[in-house]
CSV table of C-alpha atoms in Angstrom, one decimal:
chain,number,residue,atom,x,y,z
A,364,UNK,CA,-34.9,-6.1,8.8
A,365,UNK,CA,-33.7,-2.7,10.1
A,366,UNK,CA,-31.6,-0.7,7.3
A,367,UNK,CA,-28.1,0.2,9.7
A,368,UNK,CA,-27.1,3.7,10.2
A,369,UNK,CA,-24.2,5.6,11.4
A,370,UNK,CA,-24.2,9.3,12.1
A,371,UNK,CA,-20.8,10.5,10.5
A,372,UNK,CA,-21.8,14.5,11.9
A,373,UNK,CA,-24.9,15.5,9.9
A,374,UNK,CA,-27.1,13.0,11.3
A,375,UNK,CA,-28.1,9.2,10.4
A,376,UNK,CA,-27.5,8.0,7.1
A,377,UNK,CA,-28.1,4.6,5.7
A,378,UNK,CA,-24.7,2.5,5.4
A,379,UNK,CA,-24.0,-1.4,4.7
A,380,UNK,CA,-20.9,-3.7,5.0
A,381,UNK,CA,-18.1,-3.9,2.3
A,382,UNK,CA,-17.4,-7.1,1.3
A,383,UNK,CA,-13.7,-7.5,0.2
A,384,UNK,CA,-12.4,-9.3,-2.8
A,385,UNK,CA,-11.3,-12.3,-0.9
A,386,UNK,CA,-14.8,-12.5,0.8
A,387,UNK,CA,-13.5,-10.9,4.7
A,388,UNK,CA,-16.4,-8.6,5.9
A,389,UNK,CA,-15.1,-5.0,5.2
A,390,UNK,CA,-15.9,-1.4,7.1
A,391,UNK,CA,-19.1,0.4,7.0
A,392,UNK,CA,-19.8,2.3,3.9
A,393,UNK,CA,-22.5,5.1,3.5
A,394,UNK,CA,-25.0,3.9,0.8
A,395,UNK,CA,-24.3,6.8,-1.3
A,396,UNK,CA,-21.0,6.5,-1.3
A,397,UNK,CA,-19.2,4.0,-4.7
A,398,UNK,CA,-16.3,1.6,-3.9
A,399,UNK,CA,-14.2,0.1,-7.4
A,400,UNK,CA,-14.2,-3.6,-8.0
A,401,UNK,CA,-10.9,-4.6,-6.3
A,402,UNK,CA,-10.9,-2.2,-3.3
A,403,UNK,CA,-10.4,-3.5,0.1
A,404,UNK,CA,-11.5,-1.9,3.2
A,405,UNK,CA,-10.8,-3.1,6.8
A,406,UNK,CA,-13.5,-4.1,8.9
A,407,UNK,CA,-13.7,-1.4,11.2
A,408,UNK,CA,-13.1,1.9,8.4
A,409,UNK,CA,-15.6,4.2,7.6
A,410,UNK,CA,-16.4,5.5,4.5
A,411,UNK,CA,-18.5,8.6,4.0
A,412,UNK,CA,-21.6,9.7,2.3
A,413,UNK,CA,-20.5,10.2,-1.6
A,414,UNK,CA,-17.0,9.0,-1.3
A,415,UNK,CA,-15.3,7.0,-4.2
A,416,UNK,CA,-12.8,4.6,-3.7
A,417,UNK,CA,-10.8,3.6,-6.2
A,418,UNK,CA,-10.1,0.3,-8.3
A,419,UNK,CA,-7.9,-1.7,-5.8
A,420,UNK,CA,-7.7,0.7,-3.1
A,421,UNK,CA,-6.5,-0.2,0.6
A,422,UNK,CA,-8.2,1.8,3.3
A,423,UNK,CA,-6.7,0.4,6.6
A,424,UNK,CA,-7.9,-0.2,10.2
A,425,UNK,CA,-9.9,2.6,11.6
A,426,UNK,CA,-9.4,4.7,9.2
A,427,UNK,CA,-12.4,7.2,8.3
A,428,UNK,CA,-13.3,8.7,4.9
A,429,UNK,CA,-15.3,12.0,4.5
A,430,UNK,CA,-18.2,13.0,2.9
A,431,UNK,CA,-17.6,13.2,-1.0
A,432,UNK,CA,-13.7,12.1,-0.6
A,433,UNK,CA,-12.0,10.5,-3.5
A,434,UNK,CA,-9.2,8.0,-3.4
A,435,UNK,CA,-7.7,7.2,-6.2
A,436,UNK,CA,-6.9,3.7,-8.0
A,437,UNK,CA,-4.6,1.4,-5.8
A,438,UNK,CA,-4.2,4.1,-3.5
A,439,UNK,CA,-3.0,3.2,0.1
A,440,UNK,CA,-4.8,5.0,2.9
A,441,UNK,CA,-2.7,4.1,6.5
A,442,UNK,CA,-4.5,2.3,9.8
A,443,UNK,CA,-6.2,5.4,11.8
A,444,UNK,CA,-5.7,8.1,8.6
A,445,UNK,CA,-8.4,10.6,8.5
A,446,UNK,CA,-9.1,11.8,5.1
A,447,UNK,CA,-11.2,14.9,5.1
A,448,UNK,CA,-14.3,16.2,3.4
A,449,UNK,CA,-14.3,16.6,-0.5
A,450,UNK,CA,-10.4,15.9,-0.4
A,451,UNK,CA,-8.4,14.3,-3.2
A,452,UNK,CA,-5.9,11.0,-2.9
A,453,UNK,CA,-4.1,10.3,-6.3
A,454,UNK,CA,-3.6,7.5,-8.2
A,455,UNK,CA,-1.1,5.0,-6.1
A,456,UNK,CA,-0.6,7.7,-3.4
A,457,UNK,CA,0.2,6.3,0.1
A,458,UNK,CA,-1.2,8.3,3.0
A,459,UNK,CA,0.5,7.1,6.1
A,460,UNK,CA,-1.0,5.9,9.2
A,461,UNK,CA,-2.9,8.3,12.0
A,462,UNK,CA,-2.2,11.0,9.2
A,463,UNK,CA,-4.9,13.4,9.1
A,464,UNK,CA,-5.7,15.3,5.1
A,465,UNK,CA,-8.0,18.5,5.9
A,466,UNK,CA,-11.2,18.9,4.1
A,467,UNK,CA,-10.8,20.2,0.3
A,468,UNK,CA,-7.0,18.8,-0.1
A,469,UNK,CA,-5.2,17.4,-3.0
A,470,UNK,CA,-2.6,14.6,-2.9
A,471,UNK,CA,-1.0,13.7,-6.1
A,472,UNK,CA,-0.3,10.4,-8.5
A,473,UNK,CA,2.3,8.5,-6.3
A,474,UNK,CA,2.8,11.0,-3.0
């Protein structure tokens, strides 16, 4: 069997399938990156190479995670949101849909 790829703009790197909590296929994840017990990620997000996603986290449809992005415990991240490079989602925060975080940023605990 073929390990999958996906280029997310630094060339291939090796990625698998989330599986959910309730068993529903989830979005691509980069190998590198480490997903909590209890996070939930729609089938077609992406989730970049070193990204952590917190304990019970929702990342909705299409929405992509960067490289080394960190989203805190039951965090929401909206359908279509881009989350950038290296940035920071707080504890509980709730990032709205087709919002887009630039590279480096920090959202608090509950924004």
């Amino acid at each position: 069997m073929t390990p999958e790829t996906f280029d997310f703009g630094r060339g291939p790197v090796p990625v698998h399938r989330h599986q959910n909590p309730d068993g529903t296929v989830g979005g691509w994840v980069a190998d590198t990156a480490q997903i909590d017990e209890g996070a939930r990620i729609d089938e077609d997000a992406l989730i970049g190479e070193g990204a952590l996603i917190g304990k019970g986290a929702l990342i909705g449809a299409r929405a992509r995670i960067g490289e080394g992005a960190q989203i805190g415990a039951r965090a929401r991240i909206g359908e279509g949101a881009q989350i950038g490079a290296w940035a920071r989602i707080g504890e509980g925060a709730q990032i709205g849909a087709r919002a887009r975080i630039v590279e480096d940023a920090q959202i608090g605990a509950r924004a």
